[in-house]
PDB file of C-alpha atoms in Angstrom:
ATOM      1  CA  MET A   1    -166.372  12.075 138.865  1.00 42.00           C
ATOM      2  CA  LYS A   2    -169.523  12.117 140.971  1.00 45.00           C
ATOM      3  CA  ARG A   3    -172.022  15.027 140.809  1.00 47.00           C
ATOM      4  CA  GLU A   4    -173.787  15.987 144.057  1.00 44.00           C
ATOM      5  CA  ASN A   5    -177.824  17.106 144.449  1.00 47.00           C
ATOM      6  CA  HIS A   6    -179.053  14.068 142.728  1.00 47.00           C
ATOM      7  CA  THR A   7    -182.093  14.594 141.193  1.00 50.00           C
ATOM      8  CA  VAL A   8    -184.627  12.462 139.103  1.00 66.00           C
ATOM      9  CA  VAL A   9    -184.403  12.752 135.508  1.00 71.00           C
ATOM     10  CA  GLY A  10    -187.372  11.789 133.582  1.00 77.00           C
ATOM     11  CA  GLU A  11    -186.547  13.107 130.136  1.00 83.00           C
ATOM     12  CA  PHE A  12    -183.956  14.521 128.155  1.00 89.00           C
ATOM     13  CA  VAL A  13    -183.269  17.647 125.929  1.00 87.00           C
ATOM     14  CA  LEU A  14    -181.409  17.339 122.824  1.00 86.00           C
ATOM     15  CA  GLN A  15    -179.374  20.281 122.364  1.00 82.00           C
ATOM     16  CA  GLY A  16    -178.880  19.322 118.605  1.00 78.00           C
ATOM     17  CA  PHE A  17    -176.716  22.110 116.733  1.00 77.00           C
ATOM     18  CA  SER A  18    -176.822  24.691 119.260  1.00 70.00           C
ATOM     19  CA  SER A  19    -173.248  25.925 118.161  1.00 69.00           C
ATOM     20  CA  PHE A  20    -174.271  26.635 114.805  1.00 70.00           C
ATOM     21  CA  ARG A  21    -177.451  28.784 115.437  1.00 70.00           C
ATOM     22  CA  GLU A  22    -176.697  31.348 112.732  1.00 74.00           C
ATOM     23  CA  HIS A  23    -176.767  28.562 110.013  1.00 78.00           C
ATOM     24  CA  LYS A  24    -179.611  26.495 111.072  1.00 82.00           C
ATOM     25  CA  ILE A  25    -181.758  27.240 107.854  1.00 87.00           C
ATOM     26  CA  ILE A  26    -178.968  26.504 105.626  1.00 89.00           C
ATOM     27  CA  LEU A  27    -178.205  22.886 107.611  1.00 87.00           C
ATOM     28  CA  PHE A  28    -181.965  22.126 107.580  1.00 89.00           C
ATOM     29  CA  VAL A  29    -182.351  22.781 103.916  1.00 92.00           C
ATOM     30  CA  ILE A  30    -179.153  20.728 103.293  1.00 91.00           C
ATOM     31  CA  PHE A  31    -180.159  17.813 105.456  1.00 91.00           C
ATOM     32  CA  LEU A  32    -183.797  17.774 104.250  1.00 93.00           C
ATOM     33  CA  THR A  33    -182.578  17.714 100.806  1.00 93.00           C
ATOM     34  CA  LEU A  34    -180.251  14.711 101.699  1.00 91.00           C
ATOM     35  CA  TYR A  35    -182.738  12.627 103.623  1.00 92.00           C
ATOM     36  CA  LEU A  36    -185.314  13.140 100.902  1.00 93.00           C
ATOM     37  CA  LEU A  37    -182.544  11.600  98.364  1.00 91.00           C
ATOM     38  CA  THR A  38    -181.570   8.985 100.435  1.00 90.00           C
ATOM     39  CA  LEU A  39    -185.472   7.675 100.932  1.00 91.00           C
ATOM     40  CA  ALA A  40    -185.818   7.925  97.386  1.00 89.00           C
ATOM     41  CA  GLY A  41    -182.694   6.004  96.279  1.00 87.00           C
ATOM     42  CA  ASN A  42    -183.228   3.463  98.626  1.00 88.00           C
ATOM     43  CA  VAL A  43    -186.921   3.100  97.957  1.00 88.00           C
ATOM     44  CA  ILE A  44    -185.949   2.824  93.979  1.00 85.00           C
ATOM     45  CA  ILE A  45    -183.332   0.210  94.922  1.00 85.00           C
ATOM     46  CA  VAL A  46    -185.546  -1.915  96.543  1.00 87.00           C
ATOM     47  CA  THR A  47    -188.110  -1.563  94.346  1.00 86.00           C
ATOM     48  CA  VAL A  48    -186.076  -2.433  91.062  1.00 84.00           C
ATOM     49  CA  ILE A  49    -184.655  -5.368  92.715  1.00 85.00           C
ATOM     50  CA  SER A  50    -188.132  -6.386  93.963  1.00 85.00           C
ATOM     51  CA  PHE A  51    -189.649  -6.352  90.454  1.00 82.00           C
ATOM     52  CA  ALA A  52    -186.637  -6.917  88.281  1.00 80.00           C
ATOM     53  CA  ARG A  53    -186.370 -10.942  88.164  1.00 81.00           C
ATOM     54  CA  HIS A  54    -182.706 -10.884  86.714  1.00 79.00           C
ATOM     55  CA  LEU A  55    -181.901  -9.183  89.744  1.00 79.00           C
ATOM     56  CA  HIS A  56    -183.116 -11.955  92.638  1.00 85.00           C
ATOM     57  CA  THR A  57    -179.498 -12.997  93.415  1.00 87.00           C
ATOM     58  CA  PRO A  58    -177.773 -12.957  96.607  1.00 90.00           C
ATOM     59  CA  MET A  59    -175.671  -9.867  95.519  1.00 86.00           C
ATOM     60  CA  TYR A  60    -179.197  -7.793  95.031  1.00 86.00           C
ATOM     61  CA  PHE A  61    -180.636  -9.567  97.949  1.00 91.00           C
ATOM     62  CA  PHE A  62    -178.461  -8.194 100.351  1.00 91.00           C
ATOM     63  CA  LEU A  63    -178.372  -4.774  98.623  1.00 87.00           C
ATOM     64  CA  GLY A  64    -182.107  -4.592  98.958  1.00 89.00           C
ATOM     65  CA  VAL A  65    -181.822  -5.808 102.498  1.00 92.00           C
ATOM     66  CA  LEU A  66    -179.033  -2.925 103.341  1.00 90.00           C
ATOM     67  CA  SER A  67    -181.068  -0.626 101.551  1.00 89.00           C
ATOM     68  CA  THR A  68    -184.248  -1.154 103.737  1.00 92.00           C
ATOM     69  CA  SER A  69    -182.349  -1.303 106.870  1.00 92.00           C
ATOM     70  CA  GLU A  70    -180.638   2.012 105.877  1.00 90.00           C
ATOM     71  CA  THR A  71    -183.776   3.671 105.223  1.00 91.00           C
ATOM     72  CA  VAL A  72    -185.288   2.827 108.812  1.00 93.00           C
ATOM     73  CA  TYR A  73    -181.989   3.772 109.993  1.00 92.00           C
ATOM     74  CA  THR A  74    -182.166   7.397 108.653  1.00 92.00           C
ATOM     75  CA  LEU A  75    -186.043   7.254 109.978  1.00 93.00           C
ATOM     76  CA  VAL A  76    -184.793   7.143 113.484  1.00 93.00           C
ATOM     77  CA  ILE A  77    -182.748   9.583 113.638  1.00 92.00           C
ATOM     78  CA  VAL A  78    -182.919  12.417 110.813  1.00 91.00           C
ATOM     79  CA  PRO A  79    -186.487  13.508 111.605  1.00 90.00           C
ATOM     80  CA  ARG A  80    -185.888  14.527 114.966  1.00 89.00           C
ATOM     81  CA  MET A  81    -182.903  16.347 113.967  1.00 88.00           C
ATOM     82  CA  LEU A  82    -184.484  18.238 111.299  1.00 89.00           C
ATOM     83  CA  CYS A  83    -187.205  19.349 114.275  1.00 86.00           C
ATOM     84  CA  SER A  84    -184.248  20.793 116.305  1.00 83.00           C
ATOM     85  CA  LEU A  85    -182.814  22.948 113.398  1.00 84.00           C
ATOM     86  CA  THR A  86    -186.413  24.300 112.960  1.00 83.00           C
ATOM     87  CA  GLY A  87    -186.913  25.060 116.964  1.00 74.00           C
ATOM     88  CA  LEU A  88    -189.374  22.646 117.242  1.00 70.00           C
ATOM     89  CA  SER A  89    -187.879  19.872 119.165  1.00 68.00           C
ATOM     90  CA  GLN A  90    -189.730  18.536 122.223  1.00 78.00           C
ATOM     91  CA  PRO A  91    -187.871  17.157 125.286  1.00 85.00           C
ATOM     92  CA  ILE A  92    -187.437  13.104 124.796  1.00 89.00           C
ATOM     93  CA  SER A  93    -188.641  11.016 127.800  1.00 89.00           C
ATOM     94  CA  LEU A  94    -186.101   8.211 128.818  1.00 90.00           C
ATOM     95  CA  ALA A  95    -187.928   5.328 127.120  1.00 90.00           C
ATOM     96  CA  GLY A  96    -188.438   7.439 123.865  1.00 91.00           C
ATOM     97  CA  CYS A  97    -184.273   7.984 124.044  1.00 92.00           C
ATOM     98  CA  ALA A  98    -183.712   4.340 125.013  1.00 93.00           C
ATOM     99  CA  THR A  99    -186.162   3.410 121.797  1.00 94.00           C
ATOM    100  CA  GLN A 100    -184.066   5.560 119.501  1.00 94.00           C
ATOM    101  CA  MET A 101    -180.309   4.336 120.755  1.00 94.00           C
ATOM    102  CA  PHE A 102    -181.927   0.698 120.563  1.00 95.00           C
ATOM    103  CA  PHE A 103    -182.772   1.119 117.034  1.00 95.00           C
ATOM    104  CA  PHE A 104    -179.879   3.217 115.982  1.00 93.00           C
ATOM    105  CA  ILE A 105    -177.596   0.536 117.661  1.00 93.00           C
ATOM    106  CA  THR A 106    -179.316  -2.745 116.110  1.00 95.00           C
ATOM    107  CA  LEU A 107    -179.409  -0.896 112.498  1.00 93.00           C
ATOM    108  CA  ALA A 108    -176.001   0.429 112.748  1.00 91.00           C
ATOM    109  CA  ILE A 109    -174.230  -3.108 113.491  1.00 92.00           C
ATOM    110  CA  ASN A 110    -176.688  -4.965 111.233  1.00 93.00           C
ATOM    111  CA  ASN A 111    -175.262  -2.435 108.574  1.00 90.00           C
ATOM    112  CA  CYS A 112    -171.829  -3.402 109.259  1.00 89.00           C
ATOM    113  CA  PHE A 113    -172.485  -7.077 109.396  1.00 92.00           C
ATOM    114  CA  LEU A 114    -174.788  -6.831 106.037  1.00 92.00           C
ATOM    115  CA  LEU A 115    -171.269  -5.381 104.341  1.00 89.00           C
ATOM    116  CA  THR A 116    -169.304  -8.500 105.591  1.00 91.00           C
ATOM    117  CA  ALA A 117    -171.960 -10.775 104.143  1.00 93.00           C
ATOM    118  CA  MET A 118    -171.669  -8.614 100.922  1.00 89.00           C
ATOM    119  CA  GLY A 119    -168.123  -9.100 100.784  1.00 89.00           C
ATOM    120  CA  TYR A 120    -168.230 -12.448 101.364  1.00 92.00           C
ATOM    121  CA  ASP A 121    -170.916 -13.013  98.301  1.00 91.00           C
ATOM    122  CA  ARG A 122    -168.013 -11.099  96.255  1.00 88.00           C
ATOM    123  CA  TYR A 123    -165.446 -13.710  97.387  1.00 90.00           C
ATOM    124  CA  VAL A 124    -167.496 -16.745  96.436  1.00 92.00           C
ATOM    125  CA  ALA A 125    -168.671 -15.034  93.370  1.00 88.00           C
ATOM    126  CA  ILE A 126    -165.026 -14.544  91.974  1.00 87.00           C
ATOM    127  CA  CYS A 127    -162.794 -17.372  94.141  1.00 88.00           C
ATOM    128  CA  ASN A 128    -165.350 -20.125  93.739  1.00 89.00           C
ATOM    129  CA  PRO A 129    -167.290 -19.201  90.553  1.00 87.00           C
ATOM    130  CA  LEU A 130    -168.253 -22.760  89.481  1.00 89.00           C
ATOM    131  CA  ARG A 131    -169.608 -23.488  93.506  1.00 91.00           C
ATOM    132  CA  TYR A 132    -171.391 -20.054  93.593  1.00 91.00           C
ATOM    133  CA  THR A 133    -175.081 -20.926  93.444  1.00 90.00           C
ATOM    134  CA  VAL A 134    -174.373 -24.196  95.794  1.00 92.00           C
ATOM    135  CA  ILE A 135    -172.659 -22.072  98.584  1.00 93.00           C
ATOM    136  CA  MET A 136    -174.682 -18.899  97.896  1.00 93.00           C
ATOM    137  CA  ASN A 137    -178.435 -20.781  98.250  1.00 93.00           C
ATOM    138  CA  LYS A 138    -181.655 -18.900  99.551  1.00 92.00           C
ATOM    139  CA  ARG A 139    -180.771 -20.614 102.731  1.00 94.00           C
ATOM    140  CA  ALA A 140    -177.096 -19.391 103.478  1.00 94.00           C
ATOM    141  CA  CYS A 141    -178.280 -15.904 102.528  1.00 94.00           C
ATOM    142  CA  ALA A 142    -181.181 -15.770 104.816  1.00 95.00           C
ATOM    143  CA  LEU A 143    -178.776 -17.348 107.615  1.00 96.00           C
ATOM    144  CA  LEU A 144    -176.492 -14.130 107.019  1.00 95.00           C
ATOM    145  CA  VAL A 145    -179.023 -11.775 107.274  1.00 95.00           C
ATOM    146  CA  SER A 146    -180.405 -13.320 110.303  1.00 95.00           C
ATOM    147  CA  GLY A 147    -177.325 -13.067 111.633  1.00 94.00           C
ATOM    148  CA  ALA A 148    -176.372  -9.725 111.173  1.00 94.00           C
ATOM    149  CA  CYS A 149    -179.633  -8.680 112.762  1.00 94.00           C
ATOM    150  CA  SER A 150    -179.488 -11.028 115.829  1.00 95.00           C
ATOM    151  CA  ILE A 151    -175.996  -9.553 116.614  1.00 94.00           C
ATOM    152  CA  GLY A 152    -177.426  -6.036 116.215  1.00 93.00           C
ATOM    153  CA  LEU A 153    -180.390  -7.055 118.641  1.00 95.00           C
ATOM    154  CA  PHE A 154    -177.872  -8.932 120.935  1.00 94.00           C
ATOM    155  CA  VAL A 155    -175.775  -5.792 121.285  1.00 93.00           C
ATOM    156  CA  ALA A 156    -178.377  -3.384 121.236  1.00 94.00           C
ATOM    157  CA  ILE A 157    -179.969  -5.043 124.590  1.00 93.00           C
ATOM    158  CA  ILE A 158    -176.517  -5.214 126.246  1.00 91.00           C
ATOM    159  CA  GLN A 159    -175.598  -1.602 125.812  1.00 91.00           C
ATOM    160  CA  ILE A 160    -179.493  -0.434 126.733  1.00 92.00           C
ATOM    161  CA  SER A 161    -179.405  -2.540 129.748  1.00 90.00           C
ATOM    162  CA  SER A 162    -176.077  -1.409 130.736  1.00 88.00           C
ATOM    163  CA  VAL A 163    -176.572   2.677 129.916  1.00 90.00           C
ATOM    164  CA  PHE A 164    -180.149   3.122 131.145  1.00 89.00           C
ATOM    165  CA  ARG A 165    -179.536   1.336 134.220  1.00 88.00           C
ATOM    166  CA  LEU A 166    -177.427   4.479 135.380  1.00 86.00           C
ATOM    167  CA  PRO A 167    -178.978   7.407 137.765  1.00 88.00           C
ATOM    168  CA  PHE A 168    -179.205  10.893 135.634  1.00 87.00           C
ATOM    169  CA  CYS A 169    -178.259  14.195 137.309  1.00 85.00           C
ATOM    170  CA  ASP A 170    -178.259  16.545 134.200  1.00 85.00           C
ATOM    171  CA  ARG A 171    -180.860  16.323 130.918  1.00 84.00           C
ATOM    172  CA  GLU A 172    -179.538  18.226 128.319  1.00 87.00           C
ATOM    173  CA  VAL A 173    -177.939  15.823 125.824  1.00 87.00           C
ATOM    174  CA  ALA A 174    -175.029  17.528 123.886  1.00 84.00           C
ATOM    175  CA  HIS A 175    -175.884  15.840 120.545  1.00 86.00           C
ATOM    176  CA  TYR A 176    -178.855  15.694 118.088  1.00 87.00           C
ATOM    177  CA  PHE A 177    -179.899  12.302 118.851  1.00 90.00           C
ATOM    178  CA  CYS A 178    -179.596   9.577 121.832  1.00 90.00           C
ATOM    179  CA  ASP A 179    -175.953   8.302 121.312  1.00 89.00           C
ATOM    180  CA  ILE A 180    -174.367   6.391 124.119  1.00 89.00           C
ATOM    181  CA  ARG A 181    -171.292   8.504 124.949  1.00 86.00           C
ATOM    182  CA  PRO A 182    -173.423  11.984 125.121  1.00 88.00           C
ATOM    183  CA  VAL A 183    -175.981  10.266 127.195  1.00 91.00           C
ATOM    184  CA  MET A 184    -173.655   8.645 129.574  1.00 89.00           C
ATOM    185  CA  LYS A 185    -171.920  11.711 130.296  1.00 88.00           C
ATOM    186  CA  LEU A 186    -175.246  12.939 131.881  1.00 89.00           C
ATOM    187  CA  SER A 187    -174.949  10.284 134.755  1.00 87.00           C
ATOM    188  CA  CYS A 188    -174.195  10.715 138.377  1.00 85.00           C
ATOM    189  CA  ALA A 189    -172.308   7.604 138.708  1.00 85.00           C
ATOM    190  CA  ASP A 190    -168.677   6.584 137.884  1.00 83.00           C
ATOM    191  CA  THR A 191    -168.836   5.561 133.945  1.00 83.00           C
ATOM    192  CA  THR A 192    -165.446   4.288 133.878  1.00 85.00           C
ATOM    193  CA  LEU A 193    -166.409   0.713 133.792  1.00 84.00           C
ATOM    194  CA  HIS A 194    -169.487   1.208 131.495  1.00 83.00           C
ATOM    195  CA  ASP A 195    -166.649   3.160 129.010  1.00 84.00           C
ATOM    196  CA  ILE A 196    -164.482   0.290 128.723  1.00 86.00           C
ATOM    197  CA  ILE A 197    -167.526  -2.097 128.063  1.00 85.00           C
ATOM    198  CA  ASN A 198    -168.474   0.358 125.395  1.00 84.00           C
ATOM    199  CA  PHE A 199    -165.084   0.411 123.630  1.00 85.00           C
ATOM    200  CA  ILE A 200    -164.782  -3.177 123.639  1.00 88.00           C
ATOM    201  CA  ILE A 201    -168.189  -3.812 122.330  1.00 87.00           C
ATOM    202  CA  SER A 202    -167.607  -1.276 119.571  1.00 84.00           C
ATOM    203  CA  SER A 203    -164.065  -2.546 118.982  1.00 85.00           C
ATOM    204  CA  LEU A 204    -165.372  -5.851 118.147  1.00 88.00           C
ATOM    205  CA  VAL A 205    -168.421  -5.207 116.466  1.00 88.00           C
ATOM    206  CA  ILE A 206    -166.664  -2.646 114.091  1.00 86.00           C
ATOM    207  CA  VAL A 207    -162.826  -4.353 113.658  1.00 87.00           C
ATOM    208  CA  VAL A 208    -164.330  -8.011 113.318  1.00 90.00           C
ATOM    209  CA  PRO A 209    -166.718  -7.187 110.064  1.00 89.00           C
ATOM    210  CA  MET A 210    -164.122  -5.039 108.932  1.00 87.00           C
ATOM    211  CA  GLY A 211    -161.246  -7.505 109.350  1.00 89.00           C
ATOM    212  CA  LEU A 212    -163.432 -10.374 107.742  1.00 90.00           C
ATOM    213  CA  VAL A 213    -163.884  -7.812 104.385  1.00 88.00           C
ATOM    214  CA  PHE A 214    -160.425  -7.266 104.377  1.00 88.00           C
ATOM    215  CA  ILE A 215    -159.562 -11.090 104.304  1.00 91.00           C
ATOM    216  CA  SER A 216    -162.226 -11.339 101.677  1.00 88.00           C
ATOM    217  CA  TYR A 217    -160.785  -8.536  99.577  1.00 86.00           C
ATOM    218  CA  VAL A 218    -157.217 -10.169  99.981  1.00 88.00           C
ATOM    219  CA  LEU A 219    -158.286 -13.506  98.576  1.00 89.00           C
ATOM    220  CA  ILE A 220    -160.276 -11.666  95.902  1.00 87.00           C
ATOM    221  CA  VAL A 221    -157.552  -9.501  94.398  1.00 85.00           C
ATOM    222  CA  SER A 222    -155.122 -12.667  94.547  1.00 87.00           C
ATOM    223  CA  THR A 223    -157.299 -14.320  92.649  1.00 86.00           C
ATOM    224  CA  ILE A 224    -158.306 -11.469  90.246  1.00 84.00           C
ATOM    225  CA  LEU A 225    -154.723 -11.251  89.606  1.00 83.00           C
ATOM    226  CA  LYS A 226    -154.237 -14.604  88.330  1.00 82.00           C
ATOM    227  CA  ILE A 227    -156.925 -14.096  85.529  1.00 78.00           C
ATOM    228  CA  PRO A 228    -154.830 -14.158  82.222  1.00 80.00           C
ATOM    229  CA  SER A 229    -156.902 -12.028  80.200  1.00 79.00           C
ATOM    230  CA  ALA A 230    -156.991  -7.921  80.994  1.00 78.00           C
ATOM    231  CA  ARG A 231    -160.591  -7.609  80.206  1.00 78.00           C
ATOM    232  CA  GLY A 232    -161.391 -10.380  82.566  1.00 74.00           C
ATOM    233  CA  ARG A 233    -159.711  -8.948  85.544  1.00 76.00           C
ATOM    234  CA  LYS A 234    -161.434  -5.473  84.965  1.00 77.00           C
ATOM    235  CA  LYS A 235    -164.705  -7.024  84.610  1.00 73.00           C
ATOM    236  CA  ALA A 236    -163.705  -8.813  88.276  1.00 73.00           C
ATOM    237  CA  PHE A 237    -162.708  -5.498  89.512  1.00 75.00           C
ATOM    238  CA  ALA A 238    -165.612  -3.706  88.569  1.00 73.00           C
ATOM    239  CA  THR A 239    -168.080  -6.285  90.140  1.00 70.00           C
ATOM    240  CA  CYS A 240    -166.449  -5.292  93.735  1.00 76.00           C
ATOM    241  CA  ALA A 241    -165.846  -1.549  92.558  1.00 75.00           C
ATOM    242  CA  SER A 242    -169.356  -0.483  94.017  1.00 74.00           C
ATOM    243  CA  HIS A 243    -169.136  -2.440  97.254  1.00 75.00           C
ATOM    244  CA  LEU A 244    -165.784  -1.905  98.405  1.00 78.00           C
ATOM    245  CA  THR A 245    -166.357   2.042  97.858  1.00 78.00           C
ATOM    246  CA  VAL A 246    -169.363   2.167 100.117  1.00 80.00           C
ATOM    247  CA  VAL A 247    -167.090  -0.407 102.709  1.00 81.00           C
ATOM    248  CA  VAL A 248    -164.037   2.024 102.937  1.00 80.00           C
ATOM    249  CA  VAL A 249    -166.735   5.105 103.664  1.00 79.00           C
ATOM    250  CA  HIS A 250    -168.705   3.136 106.220  1.00 78.00           C
ATOM    251  CA  TYR A 251    -165.962   1.500 108.164  1.00 80.00           C
ATOM    252  CA  GLY A 252    -163.653   4.668 108.119  1.00 79.00           C
ATOM    253  CA  CYS A 253    -166.641   6.881 109.480  1.00 76.00           C
ATOM    254  CA  ALA A 254    -167.549   4.232 112.218  1.00 76.00           C
ATOM    255  CA  SER A 255    -163.666   3.807 113.465  1.00 77.00           C
ATOM    256  CA  VAL A 256    -163.085   7.688 113.348  1.00 75.00           C
ATOM    257  CA  ALA A 257    -166.285   8.151 115.617  1.00 72.00           C
ATOM    258  CA  TYR A 258    -166.265   5.145 117.843  1.00 74.00           C
ATOM    259  CA  LEU A 259    -162.297   4.011 118.218  1.00 73.00           C
ATOM    260  CA  LYS A 260    -161.092   7.557 118.761  1.00 68.00           C
ATOM    261  CA  PRO A 261    -160.166   8.672 122.637  1.00 65.00           C
ATOM    262  CA  LYS A 262    -162.899  10.419 124.338  1.00 59.00           C
ATOM    263  CA  SER A 263    -161.393  13.845 124.632  1.00 53.00           C
ATOM    264  CA  GLU A 264    -159.833  14.052 121.277  1.00 54.00           C
ATOM    265  CA  ASN A 265    -162.257  15.863 119.351  1.00 55.00           C
ATOM    266  CA  THR A 266    -164.352  18.606 120.229  1.00 64.00           C
ATOM    267  CA  ARG A 267    -168.134  18.356 120.626  1.00 67.00           C
ATOM    268  CA  ASP A 268    -168.754  20.376 116.786  1.00 66.00           C
ATOM    269  CA  GLN A 269    -166.149  17.758 115.625  1.00 71.00           C
ATOM    270  CA  ASP A 270    -168.056  15.116 117.152  1.00 73.00           C
ATOM    271  CA  GLN A 271    -171.487  16.164 115.476  1.00 77.00           C
ATOM    272  CA  LEU A 272    -170.042  16.572 112.326  1.00 77.00           C
ATOM    273  CA  ILE A 273    -168.409  13.413 112.207  1.00 78.00           C
ATOM    274  CA  SER A 274    -171.849  12.028 113.078  1.00 81.00           C
ATOM    275  CA  VAL A 275    -173.609  13.873 110.651  1.00 84.00           C
ATOM    276  CA  THR A 276    -171.145  11.674 108.096  1.00 81.00           C
ATOM    277  CA  TYR A 277    -172.537   8.364 109.352  1.00 81.00           C
ATOM    278  CA  THR A 278    -176.031   9.263 109.892  1.00 85.00           C
ATOM    279  CA  VAL A 279    -176.974  11.414 107.050  1.00 85.00           C
ATOM    280  CA  ILE A 280    -174.340  11.435 104.210  1.00 83.00           C
ATOM    281  CA  THR A 281    -173.402   7.505 104.381  1.00 83.00           C
ATOM    282  CA  PRO A 282    -176.850   6.186 104.082  1.00 85.00           C
ATOM    283  CA  LEU A 283    -177.172   8.379 100.801  1.00 84.00           C
ATOM    284  CA  LEU A 284    -173.890   6.795  99.580  1.00 80.00           C
ATOM    285  CA  ASN A 285    -175.441   3.323  98.882  1.00 77.00           C
ATOM    286  CA  PRO A 286    -177.794   4.028  96.458  1.00 77.00           C
ATOM    287  CA  VAL A 287    -175.805   6.596  94.892  1.00 77.00           C
ATOM    288  CA  VAL A 288    -172.977   4.603  94.409  1.00 76.00           C
ATOM    289  CA  TYR A 289    -175.016   1.133  93.537  1.00 70.00           C
ATOM    290  CA  THR A 290    -177.209   3.033  90.904  1.00 67.00           C
ATOM    291  CA  LEU A 291    -174.346   5.251  89.226  1.00 60.00           C
ATOM    292  CA  ARG A 292    -171.392   2.710  89.320  1.00 60.00           C
ATOM    293  CA  ASN A 293    -174.083  -0.499  88.547  1.00 64.00           C
ATOM    294  CA  LYS A 294    -174.862  -1.152  84.924  1.00 67.00           C
ATOM    295  CA  GLU A 295    -177.281  -3.848  85.926  1.00 66.00           C
ATOM    296  CA  VAL A 296    -179.354  -1.371  88.115  1.00 68.00           C
ATOM    297  CA  LYS A 297    -179.311   1.456  85.862  1.00 67.00           C
ATOM    298  CA  ASP A 298    -180.325  -0.861  82.898  1.00 70.00           C
ATOM    299  CA  ALA A 299    -183.205  -2.474  85.221  1.00 67.00           C
ATOM    300  CA  LEU A 300    -184.357   1.484  86.670  1.00 67.00           C
ATOM    301  CA  LEU A 301    -184.266   2.495  82.734  1.00 71.00           C
ATOM    302  CA  ARG A 302    -186.521  -0.441  81.538  1.00 71.00           C
ATOM    303  CA  ALA A 303    -189.047   0.088  84.741  1.00 63.00           C
ATOM    304  CA  ILE A 304    -189.451   3.916  83.734  1.00 65.00           C
ATOM    305  CA  ARG A 305    -190.078   3.058  79.753  1.00 66.00           C
ATOM    306  CA  LYS A 306    -192.739   0.590  80.643  1.00 65.00           C
ATOM    307  CA  ASN A 307    -194.494   3.291  83.142  1.00 56.00           C
ATOM    308  CA  PRO A 308    -197.386   4.463  81.190  1.00 47.00           C
ATOM    309  CA  LEU A 309    -197.122   7.962  82.692  1.00 45.00           C
ATOM    310  CA  ALA A 310    -193.254   8.230  82.070  1.00 43.00           C
TER     311      ALA A 310
END
């Protein structure tokens, strides 16, 4: 529906968690703790993988790239969110909002396809073990990572050019960061076409990688069930457990956030869902891969023992 009295909007105000004013201090402490744990966990993973030569394999290469991407992803969103909880948040310019949205879209999609690449890696390792080193060579790994990043960049450019071509009447974004839907709601123009395009793109970048991971695990499970020894089956399942845990939570949160009807949830519910994939999910990566992965834990313990300050 078009709005009257169009005014030129040069900046936005992020309303943040205005519905939770009485709990802002508690939320700040919780989110700051989760943020610091996420940064520390991902930095530890990248450092351990970099210095432990026996971890220089495709699986850990993808894990290192994913941890780096998750770190930048949280840096784009969480600091400004924490500022809004302290009351120190300043208005964000249209250029600043577009920049935040650009990095958010790029990294979110990059993470989706990195998880798909990791699923393909597990498929090759279990279903084609004798050809694993040939198929998953350095060039193939580099192509998978660059492909994931390129898709994210391509989609982000399309989305940003579409959203910020709209005229804006209102300046108060009902969210704690510049996400697509809350920003488009401020437009004076009819956004029906943009909403449809946004839904199609969101569906493709979530359903396609999720479908590829699902196919990978169908083939993986069918191969594992053919292993004669119970010990062999257990070991094969163990190599996939960490990745599968992250995949279920990651794609689950993304699906709920972007594939549901616009009016299904209230603003508070939307924000809580957003917190899940911007604050909690990035922490899941280092927690799952360190607590459930014996190789990473052993490498970390060896690094601690070698540290003269330890």
